[in-house]
Amino acid sequence: AQSVTQPDIHITVSEGASLELRCNYSYGATPYLFWYVQSPGQGLQLLLKYFSGDTLVQGIKGFEAEFKRSQSSFNLRKPSVHWSDAAEYFCAVGTPPGAGSYQLTFGKGTKLSVIP
Amino acid sequence: NAGVTQTPKFRILKIGQSMTLQCTQDMNHNYMYWYRQDPGMGLKLIYYSVGAGITDKGEVPNGYNVSRSTTEDFPLRLELAAPSQTSVYFCASSSTGVGMNTEAFFGQGTRLTVV
């Protein structure tokens, strides 16, 4: 079964600083990978996804993520953090067609705090 | 553009009571899901549906039931509420399987406390 590890429970950065949130996955084949963001009191919103092709994917709100098969990682990055980026971020791995399931497996999340 | 709508937003139940969490979507999505979110644990899939009349268990289905009589609605039923069901519940929908190359759209959640 697939699994997702987000090693950092809580990260604090200063506004304007760069950000990298780590995500490692375990899956036997090429995974479908996602990053979702959850603002306080809200549901989850998709930031970006990786399906195939270019390993550097661009998302909304200036975020990007890089898929590295050799490291089983899909880290999320942003060059300059804004105060409005304070939220909880979830990495998830999906099950490709034919695997008999239609679900996302989520990591435990990384809470991002931004210092003005 | 409502998307996925959940009601109620908050609810307090006593142990042993039952209730239904409502979820409706207006995007004509075939796939719908119920997740629960516990602090520090991420989201766990309770039940999902791939179309009207078709439902299946997820990772943590015990204590819950679902039905899917229409494309739009996917209610989650709690029978005999227990403190372990205190959680935030999210409904989601997607045009194809959520684990595939697609986006899941989430409701704003229902915060349930069982006392």
CSV table of N, CA and C in Angstrom, one decimal, chain A residues 18-102:
chain,number,residue,atom,x,y,z
A,18,SER,N,12.4,32.2,1.4
A,18,SER,CA,12.0,31.0,0.6
A,18,SER,C,11.5,29.9,1.5
A,19,LEU,N,10.8,29.0,0.8
A,19,LEU,CA,10.1,27.9,1.5
A,19,LEU,C,10.3,26.6,0.8
A,20,GLU,N,10.6,25.5,1.6
A,20,GLU,CA,10.6,24.2,1.0
A,20,GLU,C,9.9,23.3,2.0
A,21,LEU,N,8.9,22.6,1.6
A,21,LEU,CA,8.2,21.6,2.4
A,21,LEU,C,8.5,20.3,1.8
A,22,ARG,N,8.9,19.4,2.7
A,22,ARG,CA,9.3,18.0,2.2
A,22,ARG,C,8.2,17.0,2.2
A,23,CYS,N,8.3,16.1,1.2
A,23,CYS,CA,7.3,15.0,1.1
A,23,CYS,C,8.0,13.8,0.5
A,24,ASN,N,7.9,12.7,1.2
A,24,ASN,CA,8.4,11.5,0.6
A,24,ASN,C,7.3,10.5,0.5
A,25,TYR,N,7.3,9.7,-0.5
A,25,TYR,CA,6.2,8.8,-0.7
A,25,TYR,C,6.7,7.4,-0.9
A,26,SER,N,5.8,6.4,-0.7
A,26,SER,CA,6.2,5.0,-0.9
A,26,SER,C,5.1,4.4,-1.8
A,27,TYR,N,5.5,4.0,-3.0
A,27,TYR,CA,4.6,3.4,-4.0
A,27,TYR,C,5.3,2.7,-5.0
A,28,GLY,N,4.8,1.5,-5.4
A,28,GLY,CA,5.6,0.6,-6.3
A,28,GLY,C,5.8,1.1,-7.7
A,29,ALA,N,4.8,1.9,-8.2
A,29,ALA,CA,4.9,2.3,-9.6
A,29,ALA,C,5.0,3.8,-9.6
A,30,THR,N,4.9,4.4,-10.8
A,30,THR,CA,5.0,5.8,-10.9
A,30,THR,C,3.7,6.4,-10.3
A,31,PRO,N,3.9,7.3,-9.3
A,31,PRO,CA,2.7,7.7,-8.6
A,31,PRO,C,2.1,9.0,-9.2
A,32,TYR,N,0.8,9.2,-8.9
A,32,TYR,CA,0.2,10.5,-9.1
A,32,TYR,C,0.4,11.3,-7.8
A,33,LEU,N,1.0,12.4,-7.8
A,33,LEU,CA,1.3,13.2,-6.6
A,33,LEU,C,0.6,14.5,-6.6
A,34,PHE,N,0.2,14.9,-5.4
A,34,PHE,CA,-0.5,16.2,-5.3
A,34,PHE,C,0.0,16.9,-4.0
A,35,TRP,N,-0.2,18.2,-4.1
A,35,TRP,CA,-0.1,19.1,-2.9
A,35,TRP,C,-1.4,19.9,-2.8
A,36,TYR,N,-2.0,19.8,-1.6
A,36,TYR,CA,-3.2,20.5,-1.2
A,36,TYR,C,-2.9,21.5,-0.1
A,37,VAL,N,-3.6,22.6,0.0
A,37,VAL,CA,-3.4,23.6,1.0
A,37,VAL,C,-4.8,23.7,1.8
A,38,GLN,N,-4.7,23.9,3.1
A,38,GLN,CA,-5.9,24.1,3.9
A,38,GLN,C,-5.7,25.3,4.7
A,39,SER,N,-6.5,26.3,4.4
A,39,SER,CA,-6.5,27.6,5.2
A,39,SER,C,-7.3,27.3,6.4
A,40,PRO,N,-7.1,28.0,7.5
A,40,PRO,CA,-7.9,27.8,8.7
A,40,PRO,C,-9.4,27.8,8.5
A,41,GLY,N,-10.0,26.8,9.0
A,41,GLY,CA,-11.5,26.7,8.9
A,41,GLY,C,-12.0,26.4,7.5
A,42,GLN,N,-11.1,26.1,6.6
A,42,GLN,CA,-11.6,25.8,5.2
A,42,GLN,C,-11.3,24.4,4.8
A,43,GLY,N,-11.9,24.1,3.7
A,43,GLY,CA,-11.5,22.8,3.1
A,43,GLY,C,-10.2,22.8,2.4
A,44,LEU,N,-9.9,21.8,1.7
A,44,LEU,CA,-8.6,21.7,1.0
A,44,LEU,C,-8.7,22.2,-0.4
A,45,GLN,N,-7.6,22.8,-0.9
A,45,GLN,CA,-7.6,23.3,-2.3
A,45,GLN,C,-6.3,22.8,-2.9
A,46,LEU,N,-6.5,22.3,-4.2
A,46,LEU,CA,-5.3,21.8,-4.9
A,46,LEU,C,-4.4,22.9,-5.3
A,47,LEU,N,-3.1,22.7,-4.9
A,47,LEU,CA,-2.0,23.6,-5.3
A,47,LEU,C,-1.4,23.2,-6.7
A,48,LEU,N,-1.1,21.9,-6.8
A,48,LEU,CA,-0.5,21.4,-8.0
A,48,LEU,C,-0.5,19.9,-8.0
A,49,LYS,N,-0.2,19.3,-9.2
A,49,LYS,CA,-0.2,17.8,-9.2
A,49,LYS,C,0.8,17.4,-10.2
A,50,TYR,N,1.3,16.2,-10.0
A,50,TYR,CA,2.3,15.6,-11.0
A,50,TYR,C,1.7,14.3,-11.5
A,51,PHE,N,1.7,14.2,-12.8
A,51,PHE,CA,1.1,13.0,-13.4
A,51,PHE,C,2.2,12.3,-14.2
A,52,SER,N,2.9,13.0,-15.1
A,52,SER,CA,4.0,12.5,-15.8
A,52,SER,C,4.7,13.6,-16.5
A,53,GLY,N,5.8,13.3,-17.2
A,53,GLY,CA,6.4,14.4,-18.0
A,53,GLY,C,7.4,15.2,-17.2
A,54,ASP,N,7.4,16.5,-17.4
A,54,ASP,CA,8.4,17.4,-16.7
A,54,ASP,C,8.3,17.2,-15.2
A,55,THR,N,9.4,17.0,-14.6
A,55,THR,CA,9.4,16.7,-13.2
A,55,THR,C,9.3,17.9,-12.3
A,56,LEU,N,9.4,19.1,-12.9
A,56,LEU,CA,9.1,20.4,-12.2
A,56,LEU,C,7.8,20.9,-12.6
A,57,VAL,N,6.9,20.9,-11.6
A,57,VAL,CA,5.5,21.4,-12.0
A,57,VAL,C,5.2,22.7,-11.3
A,58,GLN,N,4.5,23.5,-12.0
A,58,GLN,CA,4.0,24.8,-11.5
A,58,GLN,C,2.6,24.7,-11.0
A,59,GLY,N,2.3,25.4,-9.9
A,59,GLY,CA,1.0,25.4,-9.4
A,59,GLY,C,0.5,26.8,-9.2
A,60,ILE,N,-0.6,26.9,-8.4
A,60,ILE,CA,-1.2,28.2,-8.2
A,60,ILE,C,-0.5,28.9,-7.1
A,61,LYS,N,-0.7,30.2,-6.9
A,61,LYS,CA,-0.1,31.0,-5.9
A,61,LYS,C,1.4,31.1,-5.8
A,62,GLY,N,2.0,30.8,-7.0
A,62,GLY,CA,3.5,30.9,-7.1
A,62,GLY,C,4.2,29.7,-6.5
A,63,PHE,N,3.5,28.6,-6.2
A,63,PHE,CA,4.2,27.4,-5.8
A,63,PHE,C,4.7,26.5,-6.9
A,64,GLU,N,5.7,25.7,-6.6
A,64,GLU,CA,6.2,24.7,-7.6
A,64,GLU,C,6.6,23.5,-6.8
A,65,ALA,N,6.7,22.4,-7.4
A,65,ALA,CA,7.2,21.2,-6.8
A,65,ALA,C,8.0,20.3,-7.8
A,66,GLU,N,9.0,19.6,-7.2
A,66,GLU,CA,9.8,18.8,-8.1
A,66,GLU,C,9.7,17.4,-7.7
A,67,PHE,N,9.5,16.5,-8.7
A,67,PHE,CA,9.4,15.1,-8.5
A,67,PHE,C,10.8,14.5,-8.7
A,68,LYS,N,11.3,13.8,-7.7
A,68,LYS,CA,12.6,13.1,-7.8
A,68,LYS,C,12.4,11.6,-7.5
A,69,ARG,N,12.4,10.8,-8.6
A,69,ARG,CA,12.1,9.4,-8.5
A,69,ARG,C,13.1,8.7,-7.6
A,70,SER,N,14.4,9.1,-7.8
A,70,SER,CA,15.5,8.5,-7.1
A,70,SER,C,15.4,8.7,-5.6
A,71,GLN,N,14.8,9.7,-5.2
A,71,GLN,CA,14.7,10.0,-3.7
A,71,GLN,C,13.2,9.8,-3.2
A,72,SER,N,12.3,9.4,-4.1
A,72,SER,CA,10.9,9.2,-3.8
A,72,SER,C,10.4,10.4,-3.1
A,73,SER,N,10.7,11.6,-3.7
A,73,SER,CA,10.3,12.8,-3.0
A,73,SER,C,9.5,13.7,-4.0
A,74,PHE,N,8.7,14.6,-3.4
A,74,PHE,CA,7.9,15.6,-4.2
A,74,PHE,C,7.8,16.8,-3.3
A,75,ASN,N,8.9,17.5,-3.2
A,75,ASN,CA,9.0,18.7,-2.3
A,75,ASN,C,8.4,19.9,-2.9
A,76,LEU,N,7.7,20.7,-2.1
A,76,LEU,CA,7.0,21.9,-2.5
A,76,LEU,C,7.9,23.1,-2.2
A,77,ARG,N,7.9,24.1,-3.1
A,77,ARG,CA,8.8,25.2,-2.9
A,77,ARG,C,8.1,26.5,-3.3
A,78,LYS,N,8.5,27.6,-2.7
A,78,LYS,CA,8.1,28.9,-3.1
A,78,LYS,C,9.2,29.9,-2.8
A,79,PRO,N,9.6,30.7,-3.8
A,79,PRO,CA,10.8,31.5,-3.6
A,79,PRO,C,10.6,32.7,-2.6
A,80,SER,N,9.4,33.2,-2.4
A,80,SER,CA,9.2,34.3,-1.5
A,80,SER,C,7.8,34.1,-0.8
A,81,VAL,N,7.8,33.9,0.4
A,81,VAL,CA,6.5,33.6,1.1
A,81,VAL,C,5.8,34.8,1.5
A,82,HIS,N,4.5,34.8,1.4
A,82,HIS,CA,3.6,35.9,1.8
A,82,HIS,C,2.9,35.5,3.0
A,83,TRP,N,2.5,36.5,3.8
A,83,TRP,CA,1.8,36.2,5.1
A,83,TRP,C,0.5,35.4,4.8
A,84,SER,N,-0.1,35.5,3.6
A,84,SER,CA,-1.3,34.8,3.3
A,84,SER,C,-1.1,33.3,3.0
A,85,ASP,N,0.2,32.9,3.0
A,85,ASP,CA,0.5,31.5,2.7
A,85,ASP,C,0.5,30.7,4.0
A,86,ALA,N,0.3,31.4,5.2
A,86,ALA,CA,0.2,30.6,6.4
A,86,ALA,C,-1.1,29.7,6.3
A,87,ALA,N,-0.8,28.4,6.5
A,87,ALA,CA,-1.9,27.4,6.3
A,87,ALA,C,-1.3,26.0,6.6
A,88,GLU,N,-2.0,25.0,6.4
A,88,GLU,CA,-1.5,23.7,6.5
A,88,GLU,C,-1.5,23.0,5.1
A,89,TYR,N,-0.3,22.4,4.9
A,89,TYR,CA,-0.1,21.8,3.5
A,89,TYR,C,0.0,20.3,3.6
A,90,PHE,N,-0.7,19.7,2.7
A,90,PHE,CA,-0.8,18.2,2.6
A,90,PHE,C,-0.3,17.7,1.3
A,91,CYS,N,0.6,16.8,1.4
A,91,CYS,CA,1.1,16.0,0.3
A,91,CYS,C,0.2,14.7,0.2
A,92,ALA,N,-0.1,14.3,-1.1
A,92,ALA,CA,-0.9,13.1,-1.2
A,92,ALA,C,-0.5,12.3,-2.4
A,93,VAL,N,-0.7,11.0,-2.4
A,93,VAL,CA,-0.4,10.2,-3.5
A,93,VAL,C,-1.6,9.5,-3.9
A,94,GLY,N,-1.9,9.4,-5.2
A,94,GLY,CA,-3.1,8.8,-5.7
A,94,GLY,C,-2.8,7.4,-6.3
A,95,THR,N,-3.9,6.7,-6.6
A,95,THR,CA,-3.8,5.4,-7.1
A,95,THR,C,-4.1,5.4,-8.6
A,96,PRO,N,-3.2,5.0,-9.5
A,96,PRO,CA,-3.5,5.1,-10.9
A,96,PRO,C,-4.6,4.1,-11.3
A,97,PRO,N,-5.1,4.3,-12.5
A,97,PRO,CA,-6.2,3.4,-13.0
A,97,PRO,C,-5.8,2.0,-13.0
A,98,GLY,N,-6.8,1.1,-12.8
A,98,GLY,CA,-6.5,-0.3,-12.8
A,98,GLY,C,-6.0,-0.9,-11.5
A,99,ALA,N,-5.7,0.0,-10.5
A,99,ALA,CA,-5.2,-0.5,-9.3
A,99,ALA,C,-6.4,-0.9,-8.3
A,100,GLY,N,-7.6,-0.8,-8.8
A,100,GLY,CA,-8.7,-1.2,-8.0
A,100,GLY,C,-9.2,-0.3,-6.9
A,101,SER,N,-8.7,0.9,-6.9
A,101,SER,CA,-9.1,1.8,-5.9
A,101,SER,C,-9.1,3.2,-6.4
A,102,TYR,N,-9.8,4.1,-5.8
A,102,TYR,CA,-9.9,5.5,-6.2
A,102,TYR,C,-9.7,6.3,-5.0
